[in-house]
Coordinates of C-alpha atoms in Angstrom, one line a residue:
Chain A
X985 CA -27.4 30.6 -2.9
X986 CA -24.7 28.6 -4.5
X987 CA -24.8 25.1 -5.3
X988 CA -23.1 23.6 -3.0
X989 CA -21.1 19.8 -4.4
X990 CA -19.7 16.8 -3.5
X991 CA -16.5 14.8 -4.2
X992 CA -17.0 9.9 -4.8
X993 CA -13.9 8.6 -5.0
X994 CA -12.9 5.3 -5.7
X995 CA -10.0 2.9 -5.1
X996 CA -8.4 1.0 -7.2
X997 CA -4.7 -0.3 -5.2
X998 CA -2.5 -3.5 -6.3
X999 CA -0.8 -4.9 -3.9
X1000 CA 1.9 -7.6 -4.9
X1001 CA 1.8 -10.6 -3.2
X1002 CA 4.4 -12.0 -1.0
X1003 CA 5.7 -14.4 -3.6
X1004 CA 8.4 -16.3 -4.1
X1005 CA 8.0 -16.4 -7.8
X1006 CA 6.1 -15.0 -10.3
X1007 CA 2.5 -15.9 -10.7
X1008 CA 2.7 -18.1 -14.8
X1009 CA 6.8 -19.1 -13.8
X1010 CA 10.1 -19.8 -11.4
X1011 CA 11.7 -16.6 -11.5
X1012 CA 12.4 -15.1 -8.7
X1013 CA 10.3 -12.0 -7.6
X1014 CA 13.4 -10.5 -5.7
X1015 CA 13.5 -6.6 -5.4
X1016 CA 16.3 -4.6 -6.5
X1017 CA 18.3 -6.8 -8.9
X1018 CA 20.3 -6.1 -11.9
X1019 CA 17.6 -6.2 -15.2
X1020 CA 16.5 -8.4 -17.6
X1021 CA 18.9 -11.4 -14.4
X1022 CA 14.6 -12.6 -13.8
X1023 CA 13.5 -13.9 -16.8
X1024 CA 12.6 -16.2 -18.9
X1025 CA 11.2 -17.1 -22.2
X1026 CA 7.6 -17.0 -20.0
X1027 CA 7.5 -13.9 -19.2
X1028 CA 9.5 -12.5 -21.6
X1029 CA 6.5 -13.0 -24.2
X1030 CA 8.2 -16.0 -26.7
X1031 CA 5.9 -17.6 -28.8
X1032 CA 4.7 -20.9 -28.7
X1033 CA 5.8 -21.2 -24.5
X1034 CA 3.0 -21.7 -21.4
X1035 CA 2.2 -20.2 -17.7
X1036 CA 1.3 -22.4 -15.2
X1037 CA -0.2 -21.1 -12.0
X1038 CA 1.8 -20.2 -9.5
X1039 CA -0.3 -21.8 -6.6
X1040 CA 0.8 -19.5 -3.6
X1041 CA -0.5 -16.3 -5.7
X1042 CA -4.0 -18.3 -5.3
X1043 CA -3.8 -18.4 -1.5
X1044 CA -3.1 -15.1 -0.4
X1045 CA -5.7 -14.0 -3.1
X1046 CA -8.1 -15.8 -1.0
X1047 CA -6.5 -15.6 2.6
X1048 CA -6.7 -11.2 1.5
X1049 CA -10.5 -11.5 0.2
X1050 CA -11.3 -13.6 3.5
X1051 CA -9.6 -10.3 5.0
X1052 CA -12.2 -8.1 3.7
X1053 CA -14.8 -10.0 4.3
X1054 CA -15.2 -10.6 0.2
X1055 CA -17.1 -13.6 -1.0
X1056 CA -14.9 -16.7 -3.0
X1057 CA -16.3 -18.0 -5.1
X1058 CA -16.4 -21.4 -6.1
X1059 CA -15.3 -20.9 -9.6
X1060 CA -12.8 -18.4 -11.3
X1061 CA -10.5 -18.1 -14.3
X1062 CA -7.9 -15.6 -16.3
X1063 CA -8.6 -13.2 -19.2
X1064 CA -6.7 -11.0 -21.9
X1065 CA -6.5 -7.8 -21.4
X1066 CA -4.9 -6.8 -24.8
X1067 CA -3.3 -3.6 -26.0
X1068 CA 0.6 -2.4 -26.9
X1069 CA 3.3 -0.9 -24.6
X1070 CA 6.9 -1.1 -24.6
X1071 CA 6.7 -2.9 -21.2
X1072 CA 4.3 -5.7 -21.6
X1073 CA 5.8 -8.5 -23.3
X1074 CA 3.2 -10.2 -25.0
X1075 CA 1.0 -7.3 -26.3
X1076 CA -2.3 -9.0 -23.6
X1077 CA -1.6 -9.2 -20.0
X1078 CA -3.0 -12.8 -18.1
X1079 CA -5.8 -11.1 -15.4
X1080 CA -9.3 -11.3 -14.4
X1081 CA -11.9 -10.2 -16.3
X1082 CA -15.9 -11.6 -15.3
X1083 CA -15.1 -13.7 -12.9
X1084 CA -12.5 -12.9 -9.7
X1085 CA -11.0 -14.6 -7.0
X1086 CA -12.6 -12.6 -5.2
X1087 CA -16.0 -10.2 -5.1
X1088 CA -17.5 -7.6 -2.6
X1089 CA -16.4 -7.2 1.1
X1090 CA -15.6 -3.7 3.1
X1091 CA -13.7 -2.5 5.5
X1092 CA -14.3 -0.2 8.3
X1093 CA -12.6 3.7 9.2
X1094 CA -12.9 5.7 11.1
X1095 CA -14.0 9.4 10.2
X1096 CA -14.5 12.6 12.8
X1097 CA -14.8 9.4 15.5
X1098 CA -17.6 7.5 13.7
X1099 CA -17.4 4.4 11.4
X1100 CA -17.4 4.0 7.5
X1101 CA -17.4 1.0 6.4
X1102 CA -16.3 1.5 2.6
X1103 CA -17.3 -1.5 -0.2
X1104 CA -14.7 -3.8 -1.7
X1105 CA -16.5 -4.5 -5.9
X1106 CA -13.5 -7.2 -6.3
X1107 CA -10.0 -8.7 -6.2
X1108 CA -8.4 -10.2 -9.1
X1109 CA -4.7 -11.7 -9.7
X1110 CA -3.4 -10.6 -12.4
X1111 CA 0.0 -10.6 -14.0
X1112 CA 2.7 -6.7 -13.2
X1113 CA 4.4 -5.9 -16.7
X1114 CA 7.8 -4.6 -16.6
X1115 CA 9.7 -2.2 -16.4
X1116 CA 11.2 0.8 -18.5
X1117 CA 13.2 3.1 -18.0
X1118 CA 13.6 6.5 -19.8
X1119 CA 17.0 7.3 -20.8
X1120 CA 18.4 11.5 -20.0
X1121 CA 15.6 13.8 -20.8
X1122 CA 12.0 12.2 -21.0
X1123 CA 10.8 15.1 -23.8
X1124 CA 14.0 14.7 -25.6
X1125 CA 15.1 11.3 -26.1
X1126 CA 14.0 9.5 -28.4
X1127 CA 14.1 5.9 -26.9
X1128 CA 13.2 3.9 -24.1
X1129 CA 14.9 0.7 -21.8
X1130 CA 13.3 -2.4 -20.8
X1131 CA 13.9 -4.4 -17.7
X1132 CA 11.6 -7.5 -17.9
X1133 CA 12.0 -8.6 -14.0
X1134 CA 9.2 -7.3 -13.0
X1135 CA 7.4 -8.6 -15.0
X1136 CA 5.1 -11.7 -14.2
X1137 CA 5.1 -10.5 -10.5
X1138 CA 1.8 -11.1 -9.2
X1139 CA -0.1 -8.5 -8.5
X1140 CA -4.2 -8.7 -7.0
X1141 CA -5.7 -5.7 -7.3
X1142 CA -8.1 -4.8 -4.9
X1143 CA -11.3 -1.8 -6.4
X1144 CA -13.6 -0.3 -3.8
X1145 CA -16.6 1.3 -4.8
X1146 CA -17.1 4.8 -4.8
X1147 CA -18.4 4.7 -1.0
X1148 CA -15.8 7.2 0.2
X1149 CA -16.2 11.5 -0.3
X1150 CA -13.2 13.4 0.5
X1151 CA -8.6 13.0 0.0
X1152 CA -8.5 12.6 3.8
X1153 CA -11.6 9.1 3.8
X1154 CA -9.5 8.3 0.6
X1155 CA -6.0 8.3 2.6
X1156 CA -7.3 6.7 5.7
X1157 CA -8.7 3.9 3.6
X1158 CA -5.1 3.1 1.7
X1159 CA -3.5 3.4 5.0
X1160 CA -6.1 0.9 6.8
X1161 CA -5.8 -1.9 3.5
X1162 CA -1.9 -1.8 3.9
X1163 CA -2.8 -2.5 7.6
X1164 CA -4.8 -5.4 6.6
X1165 CA -2.5 -6.5 3.4
X1166 CA 0.6 -6.6 6.1
X1167 CA -0.9 -8.3 8.8
X1168 CA -2.7 -10.9 6.5
X1169 CA 1.5 -11.6 5.9
X1170 CA -0.4 -10.7 1.8
X1171 CA 2.1 -8.2 0.7
X1172 CA 5.6 -5.9 2.2
X1173 CA 3.4 -3.0 1.3
X1174 CA 5.5 -0.8 0.2
X1175 CA 4.7 2.2 -1.7
X1176 CA 8.9 3.5 -2.7
X1177 CA 9.7 0.3 -4.3
X1178 CA 6.1 -0.4 -6.0
X1179 CA 4.7 -3.1 -3.9
X1180 CA 1.8 -1.2 -2.9
X1181 CA 0.1 1.0 -5.6
X1182 CA -3.0 3.1 -5.9
X1183 CA -5.3 4.9 -8.2
X1184 CA -7.5 6.5 -7.9
X1185 CA -11.4 7.7 -9.5
X1186 CA -12.8 10.3 -8.8
X1187 CA -15.9 13.1 -10.0
X1188 CA -18.6 15.5 -8.9
X1189 CA -22.1 16.1 -8.4
X1190 CA -24.3 18.5 -6.8
X1191 CA -24.9 17.8 -2.8
X1192 CA -28.0 15.4 -2.9
X1193 CA -27.5 13.8 -6.6
X1194 CA -28.3 10.6 -6.9
X1195 CA -26.4 10.3 -10.8
X1196 CA -22.7 10.5 -10.6
X1197 CA -19.9 13.3 -12.3
X1198 CA -18.1 11.7 -15.6
X1199 CA -15.3 10.4 -13.8
X1200 CA -11.4 11.1 -14.2
X1201 CA -9.1 7.8 -13.6
X1202 CA -5.8 9.8 -11.7
X1203 CA -2.2 7.3 -12.3
X1204 CA 1.0 7.5 -11.1
X1205 CA -0.2 8.3 -6.9
X1206 CA 2.9 6.7 -5.3
X1207 CA 2.5 7.7 -1.8
X1208 CA -0.4 8.1 0.5
X1209 CA 0.4 12.4 0.5
X1210 CA 0.3 12.0 -3.3
X1211 CA -2.8 10.4 -3.0
X1212 CA -4.2 12.9 -0.7
X1213 CA -3.2 16.0 -2.7
X1214 CA -4.2 14.6 -6.4
X1215 CA -7.3 13.8 -5.4
X1216 CA -8.4 17.3 -3.6
X1217 CA -6.4 18.5 -6.3
X1218 CA -9.2 16.8 -8.8
X1219 CA -11.8 17.5 -7.3
X1220 CA -11.6 21.3 -6.5
X1221 CA -10.3 20.6 -10.8
X1222 CA -14.0 19.5 -11.2
X1223 CA -15.5 21.7 -9.3
X1224 CA -14.7 25.2 -10.2
X1225 CA -15.7 23.7 -13.7
X1226 CA -18.6 23.2 -12.9
X1227 CA -19.5 26.5 -11.2
X1228 CA -18.8 27.6 -14.4
X1229 CA -21.4 25.9 -16.2
X1230 CA -18.6 24.4 -17.6
X1231 CA -19.4 20.4 -16.8
X1232 CA -18.7 19.6 -20.9
X1233 CA -14.9 20.3 -20.3
X1234 CA -14.5 17.4 -17.1
X1235 CA -14.5 14.1 -20.0
X1236 CA -13.7 10.6 -19.3
X1237 CA -9.5 9.7 -18.9
X1238 CA -6.6 9.0 -18.1
X1239 CA -4.8 11.7 -15.7
X1240 CA -1.1 11.6 -14.1
X1241 CA -0.2 13.3 -10.8
X1242 CA 2.9 15.6 -11.5
X1243 CA 4.3 15.4 -8.8
X1244 CA 6.8 18.6 -9.5
X1245 CA 4.1 20.1 -10.6
X1246 CA 1.3 19.5 -7.4
X1247 CA -1.2 18.6 -10.3
X1248 CA -2.5 16.2 -12.5
X1249 CA -2.3 15.7 -16.0
X1250 CA -4.4 14.3 -19.2
X1251 CA -3.0 11.4 -20.4
X1252 CA -4.6 9.6 -23.2
X1253 CA -6.9 11.7 -25.5
X1254 CA -11.0 10.2 -25.7
X1255 CA -10.0 8.8 -29.1
X1256 CA -7.5 6.7 -27.6
X1257 CA -9.9 5.0 -25.0
X1258 CA -9.0 1.4 -24.6
X1259 CA -10.4 -1.1 -25.8
X1260 CA -9.1 -4.2 -24.7
X1261 CA -11.2 -6.9 -25.8
X1262 CA -10.9 -9.6 -23.2
X1263 CA -11.7 -12.9 -23.7
X1264 CA -10.4 -16.2 -21.3
X1265 CA -6.9 -17.2 -21.7
X1266 CA -7.0 -20.8 -23.0
X1267 CA -3.8 -21.5 -22.1
X1268 CA -4.8 -21.3 -18.7
X1269 CA -7.3 -23.7 -16.6
X1270 CA -10.3 -22.3 -14.7
X1271 CA -9.9 -22.7 -10.8
X1272 CA -12.4 -25.0 -9.2
X1273 CA -11.5 -23.7 -5.2
X1274 CA -13.5 -25.9 -2.6
X1275 CA -14.2 -24.7 0.7
X1276 CA -11.9 -27.1 2.1
X1277 CA -9.0 -24.7 1.0
X1278 CA -11.1 -21.3 2.2
X1279 CA -11.4 -22.6 5.4
X1280 CA -7.9 -24.2 5.6
X1281 CA -7.0 -20.6 4.7
X1282 CA -9.4 -19.2 6.8
X1283 CA -7.7 -21.2 10.1
X1284 CA -3.8 -20.0 9.8
X1285 CA -4.9 -16.3 9.2
X1286 CA -2.6 -14.4 11.6
X1287 CA -4.6 -12.6 13.8
X1288 CA -6.0 -9.2 11.6
X1289 CA -6.1 -4.8 12.7
X1290 CA -9.4 -4.6 13.4
X1291 CA -9.3 -8.0 16.5
X1292 CA -6.1 -6.5 17.4
X1293 CA -7.3 -3.0 18.3
X1294 CA -10.8 -4.5 19.9
X1295 CA -8.2 -6.6 21.9
X1296 CA -5.8 -4.0 23.3
X1297 CA -8.3 -1.4 24.0
X1298 CA -10.5 -4.5 25.5
X1299 CA -8.0 -6.5 27.2
X1300 CA -5.0 -3.9 27.8
X1301 CA -7.4 -0.7 28.7
X1302 CA -5.7 1.6 25.5
X1303 CA -7.4 5.1 24.3
X1304 CA -9.1 3.2 21.0
X1305 CA -6.8 6.2 18.9
X1306 CA -3.1 4.2 20.5
X1307 CA -4.4 1.1 18.9
X1308 CA -5.4 2.0 16.1
X1309 CA -1.8 3.4 16.1
X1310 CA -0.5 0.7 17.4
X1311 CA -2.1 -1.5 15.4
X1312 CA -0.3 0.0 11.9
X1313 CA 2.4 -2.5 10.8
X1314 CA 2.6 -5.8 13.0
X1315 CA 5.8 -5.4 14.0
X1316 CA 4.3 -1.9 16.4
X1317 CA 1.4 -4.4 17.2
X1318 CA 4.2 -7.7 18.1
X1319 CA 6.7 -4.4 20.3
X1320 CA 3.7 -3.3 22.4
X1321 CA 2.7 -7.4 22.9
X1322 CA 6.1 -8.0 23.4
X1323 CA 6.4 -5.6 26.3
X1324 CA 2.8 -5.3 27.8
X1325 CA 3.8 -9.5 28.2
X1326 CA 5.9 -8.5 31.4
X1327 CA 5.0 -4.4 31.9
X1328 CA 1.1 -4.1 32.5
X1329 CA 1.0 0.0 32.1
X1330 CA -0.2 -0.3 29.2
X1331 CA -1.3 3.4 28.4
X1332 CA 2.7 4.2 29.6
X1333 CA 4.1 1.7 26.8
X1334 CA 1.8 2.8 23.9
X1335 CA 3.5 7.1 24.9
X1336 CA 7.2 5.5 24.5
X1337 CA 6.0 3.8 21.1
X1338 CA 3.8 6.5 19.6
X1339 CA 6.6 8.8 21.3
X1340 CA 10.7 8.8 21.8
X1341 CA 10.6 5.2 19.7
X1342 CA 8.4 7.2 16.5
X1343 CA 10.4 9.9 16.7
X1344 CA 14.1 8.0 16.9
X1345 CA 13.2 5.9 13.8
X1346 CA 11.7 8.1 11.9
X1347 CA 14.4 10.3 12.7
X1348 CA 17.5 8.3 11.6
X1349 CA 15.6 6.4 8.5
X1350 CA 15.5 3.3 10.6
X1351 CA 12.5 0.2 10.0
X1352 CA 11.0 -1.1 13.7
X1353 CA 12.3 -4.4 12.8
X1354 CA 16.4 -3.1 12.9
X1355 CA 15.9 -1.3 15.9
X1356 CA 18.3 -1.9 18.6
X1357 CA 15.9 -1.5 20.9
X1358 CA 13.5 -4.8 22.7
X1359 CA 10.6 -4.3 23.8
X1360 CA 12.7 -6.9 26.9
X1361 CA 15.3 -3.3 26.9
X1362 CA 12.2 -1.0 27.1
X1363 CA 10.4 -2.9 30.2
X1364 CA 13.5 -3.0 32.4
X1365 CA 14.0 0.9 31.8
X1366 CA 10.1 1.6 32.6
X1367 CA 10.6 -0.7 36.5
X1368 CA 13.9 1.2 36.9
X1369 CA 11.9 4.7 36.8
X1370 CA 9.0 3.6 39.1
X1371 CA 11.1 2.2 41.4
X1372 CA 12.6 5.5 41.5
X1373 CA 16.6 4.5 40.0
X1374 CA 15.7 6.9 37.5
X1375 CA 13.8 10.0 36.6
X1376 CA 11.4 10.2 33.4
X1377 CA 14.2 13.1 32.1
X1378 CA 16.7 11.0 32.8
X1379 CA 14.7 8.2 31.2
X1380 CA 14.4 10.1 27.5
X1381 CA 18.4 9.8 27.5
X1382 CA 18.6 7.4 28.8
X1383 CA 15.8 5.6 25.6
X1384 CA 17.8 7.3 22.8
X1385 CA 21.6 5.4 24.3
X1386 CA 19.8 2.7 23.9
X1387 CA 18.2 3.4 20.5
X1388 CA 21.4 4.4 19.1
X1389 CA 24.4 1.5 21.1
X1390 CA 21.7 -1.5 22.0
X1391 CA 22.8 -1.6 25.6
X1392 CA 20.4 -2.3 28.4
X1393 CA 18.8 0.5 30.8
X1394 CA 21.0 -1.3 33.6
X1395 CA 24.6 -1.1 31.3
X1396 CA 24.4 2.6 30.1
X1397 CA 23.1 3.8 33.6
X1398 CA 25.9 2.7 35.1
X1399 CA 28.3 3.6 32.7
X1400 CA 27.2 6.9 32.3
X1401 CA 26.8 6.6 36.4
X1402 CA 23.9 8.3 35.9
X1403 CA 21.9 6.3 38.7
X1404 CA 19.6 9.1 40.7
X1405 CA 19.8 10.5 43.6
X1406 CA 17.0 9.6 46.0
X1407 CA 19.2 9.7 49.5
X1408 CA 18.3 12.0 51.9
X1409 CA 21.5 12.6 53.0
X1410 CA 22.7 13.6 50.2
X1411 CA 19.7 15.5 48.7
X1412 CA 19.7 17.8 52.0
X1413 CA 22.6 19.5 52.2
X1414 CA 22.6 20.4 48.5
X1415 CA 19.1 21.1 49.1
X1416 CA 20.1 23.9 52.5
X1417 CA 22.8 25.2 50.2
X1418 CA 20.0 26.2 47.2
X1419 CA 18.0 27.3 50.3
X1420 CA 20.6 29.5 51.9
X1421 CA 21.6 31.4 48.4
X1422 CA 17.7 32.1 47.5
X1423 CA 16.4 34.4 50.3
X1424 CA 14.2 35.5 47.5
X1425 CA 12.5 32.5 45.6
X1426 CA 12.4 31.5 49.7
X1427 CA 10.7 34.6 51.3
X1428 CA 7.9 34.2 47.9
X1429 CA 7.2 30.7 48.9
X1430 CA 6.6 31.8 52.4
X1431 CA 4.5 34.0 51.6
X1432 CA 2.2 32.2 49.6
X1433 CA 3.5 32.1 46.3
X1434 CA 3.9 28.8 46.0
X1435 CA 5.6 28.4 42.6
X1436 CA 9.0 30.2 44.0
X1437 CA 9.3 26.6 44.7
X1438 CA 9.7 25.4 41.3
X1439 CA 12.4 27.2 40.4
X1440 CA 14.8 26.0 43.1
X1441 CA 14.1 22.1 42.4
X1442 CA 15.0 23.3 39.0
X1443 CA 18.2 24.1 40.6
X1444 CA 18.4 20.8 42.5
X1445 CA 18.0 19.3 39.3
X1446 CA 21.0 21.2 37.6
X1447 CA 23.2 20.5 40.4
X1448 CA 22.6 17.3 40.3
X1449 CA 23.3 17.0 37.2
X1450 CA 19.2 15.6 36.4
X1451 CA 20.2 13.0 39.3
X1452 CA 18.6 13.8 41.6
X1453 CA 14.4 12.6 42.2
X1454 CA 12.2 14.7 41.9
X1455 CA 9.0 13.1 44.1
X1456 CA 11.8 13.6 46.7
X1457 CA 13.4 16.7 46.5
X1458 CA 10.2 17.9 46.4
X1459 CA 9.2 16.5 49.2
X1460 CA 12.5 16.9 51.4
X1461 CA 11.9 20.7 50.2
X1462 CA 8.5 21.8 51.6
X1463 CA 9.8 20.5 55.0
X1464 CA 13.3 22.2 55.0
X1465 CA 11.0 25.2 54.0
X1466 CA 7.7 24.3 56.7
X1467 CA 10.2 24.8 58.9
Chain B
X552 CA -24.0 -8.3 -41.5
X553 CA -22.0 -5.3 -43.1
X554 CA -19.1 -3.8 -41.3
X555 CA -18.1 -0.3 -42.1
X556 CA -15.5 1.4 -42.7
X557 CA -15.0 3.1 -39.8
X558 CA -15.1 -0.2 -37.8
X559 CA -12.0 -1.6 -39.5
X560 CA -10.3 1.6 -39.3
X561 CA -10.8 0.8 -35.3
X562 CA -10.0 -2.0 -35.8
X563 CA -6.6 -1.3 -37.6
X564 CA -5.5 1.5 -34.8
X565 CA -5.9 -1.4 -31.8
X566 CA -3.8 -4.5 -34.2
X567 CA -1.6 -0.7 -35.0
X568 CA -2.1 -1.7 -38.6
X569 CA -2.3 0.5 -41.5
X570 CA -4.5 0.3 -44.2
X571 CA -5.4 2.2 -47.5
X572 CA -7.9 2.7 -49.1
X573 CA -8.7 -0.1 -50.1
X574 CA -7.7 -2.2 -48.0
X575 CA -9.9 -1.3 -45.6
X576 CA -12.5 -2.1 -48.3
X577 CA -11.6 -5.3 -48.9
X578 CA -11.0 -6.1 -45.3
X579 CA -14.7 -4.9 -44.6
X580 CA -15.6 -7.8 -47.2
X581 CA -13.3 -10.2 -46.0
X582 CA -14.5 -10.4 -41.9
X583 CA -18.2 -9.4 -42.8
X584 CA -18.3 -13.0 -44.6
X585 CA -16.3 -14.5 -41.1
X586 CA -18.8 -12.9 -39.0
X587 CA -21.9 -14.3 -41.5
X588 CA -19.7 -18.1 -40.4
X589 CA -19.5 -17.4 -37.5
X590 CA -23.1 -15.9 -36.6
X591 CA -24.6 -19.1 -38.2
X592 CA -24.3 -20.8 -34.5
X593 CA -26.7 -17.5 -33.7
X594 CA -29.6 -20.4 -35.2
X595 CA -28.9 -22.8 -32.3
X596 CA -30.7 -22.6 -29.1
X597 CA -28.0 -22.6 -27.0
X598 CA -31.6 -21.6 -23.5
X599 CA -29.7 -24.3 -21.9
X600 CA -25.8 -23.9 -22.4
X601 CA -23.3 -22.9 -19.8
X602 CA -20.9 -20.7 -21.6
X603 CA -17.4 -22.5 -21.9
X604 CA -14.0 -20.7 -20.8
X605 CA -12.0 -23.6 -21.2
X606 CA -11.8 -26.3 -24.0
X607 CA -10.8 -28.4 -21.6
X608 CA -11.9 -30.2 -18.4
X609 CA -9.3 -29.4 -16.4
X610 CA -9.1 -27.8 -13.5
X611 CA -6.8 -25.9 -11.2
X612 CA -3.9 -26.6 -12.4
X613 CA -0.9 -25.5 -10.3
X614 CA 3.0 -24.9 -9.7
X615 CA 4.9 -24.8 -6.2
X616 CA 6.6 -21.3 -5.4
X617 CA 9.3 -22.5 -5.7
X618 CA 12.9 -20.3 -7.3
X619 CA 13.9 -22.0 -10.4
X620 CA 17.0 -19.6 -12.1
X621 CA 15.9 -18.2 -15.2
X622 CA 17.4 -18.5 -18.7
X623 CA 21.3 -16.6 -19.1
X624 CA 20.8 -13.2 -19.9
X625 CA 22.4 -13.3 -22.6
X626 CA 20.6 -15.5 -24.5
X627 CA 17.5 -14.3 -23.3
X628 CA 18.8 -10.8 -25.1
X629 CA 20.2 -12.7 -28.4
X630 CA 17.1 -11.4 -30.1
X631 CA 16.5 -7.9 -29.9
X632 CA 17.2 -5.7 -33.1
X633 CA 18.2 -3.3 -30.1
X634 CA 19.6 -3.6 -26.9
X635 CA 21.7 -1.2 -24.3
X636 CA 22.5 -1.8 -21.3
X637 CA 21.2 -5.4 -20.8
X638 CA 18.2 -3.8 -21.6
X639 CA 15.8 -3.9 -24.8
X640 CA 16.5 -0.6 -26.6
X641 CA 12.3 0.8 -27.9
X642 CA 10.4 3.8 -28.8
X643 CA 9.8 6.3 -26.5
X644 CA 6.2 6.3 -25.6
X645 CA 4.0 8.9 -23.9

């Protein structure tokens, strides 16, 4: 029997913390400014400058730790990680080595309908490096350009335990982690702007073997898709080598994900293995974190996704799946909450959010925060359906209009003359006309083919441009045909 | 404690220093004697001594999260040996 293999995955996630200033100086962290306009001697690595820690960075790091059930040790410190790279002005990165701000912790993900707990090993504060821009063709140009606006932007590196066993699990973990960071208000988590970055450690071993296989680290995973694809590729690469008895060809190394070729490739050879020579940074006094501060942060913690999810299931009666989708971002939860306070049918609300609203947002590439539909306007529309003023079919068109124009559903209905016809005196002559013109359908119906009615209802809707109240049309048709 | 030539070469690589054979011999001897000197600390009993992480007994030196204008770009870039498009121009490393 062929040997079975299993994949072991751990993720290192870098989240940019949501502060106004950098971690060790007062330069702005605003995204997208002109190169080298948010810099000073500290973040440009001038000799003789001294870093001073941004208090907000520590607060956000603690808040993240609490959200991830981590221990916040009383004592922590900063260390220097030494390496040469053109985007690293000081030739060392200030990070945390053996005494990080958050130790341990976990988050729970759903795997095939059941809960799986993924351990968090640690989370530590550090500064980001600058940005390297390669000019022209990367293979031929002899130069790179350095922009230090990003140098010194605060990051929290969150390291998971190697508890994931598939690309799908890794993706779910990252989605869940992102939701937690968004709800806790600690990071914008915009993968396309680099405020959430992910590296994956992947190894493969025979099923049941305790000892882990040789792991490789994959960098440059800029989207959920890239994360999933890269892990799948890498796990397959390891498995093939192991199956061929070439396990020794898997070396511990850093690889990069090539989006174009959809493959991973080696970045550094073994000879240049990392040797960072960490040591405590003498420029930064250590931290003593008092329980009172932790308590204060705990008390100001916003509602987290897992709590919100439970509330939506228990208090609003939403299915768990719906609740998990609604709680993926604070914005969609706020939208839902805004609706449910004045409309009791939670499932209908979530259907509209997960269906038409999400579709329109994606089609137009718009964020929910910039959307013209408000919870109030959606609720008005739902009430118009319930009152029989508009049909569900009309509502779909009205909803799209609301999305595009921001008008209230009442205004749209009035402007377009889209009021539903729920008046028997108007409908009966139309129905009689259709009955007269469709003798076959009538005969079929009378001989027991109840489906024939559907065709007639369709004709009524066509004749009234979709404005006839379908329930009433059904009822009247039955009456007229039953005569 | 005698450093080997390989160890000197490793440290030189990390520091991006190019040494010739004579220098490697010389630094192996010099670095060894520095390490020997520091090693004298190992003669002390440190059983009940907490590792020192900072020389001063001060903690929690913070700044508030308030933006100050950065340094004007021309000024911050004025020492750069090579510039292009208001950015530092450096040899490509990949």
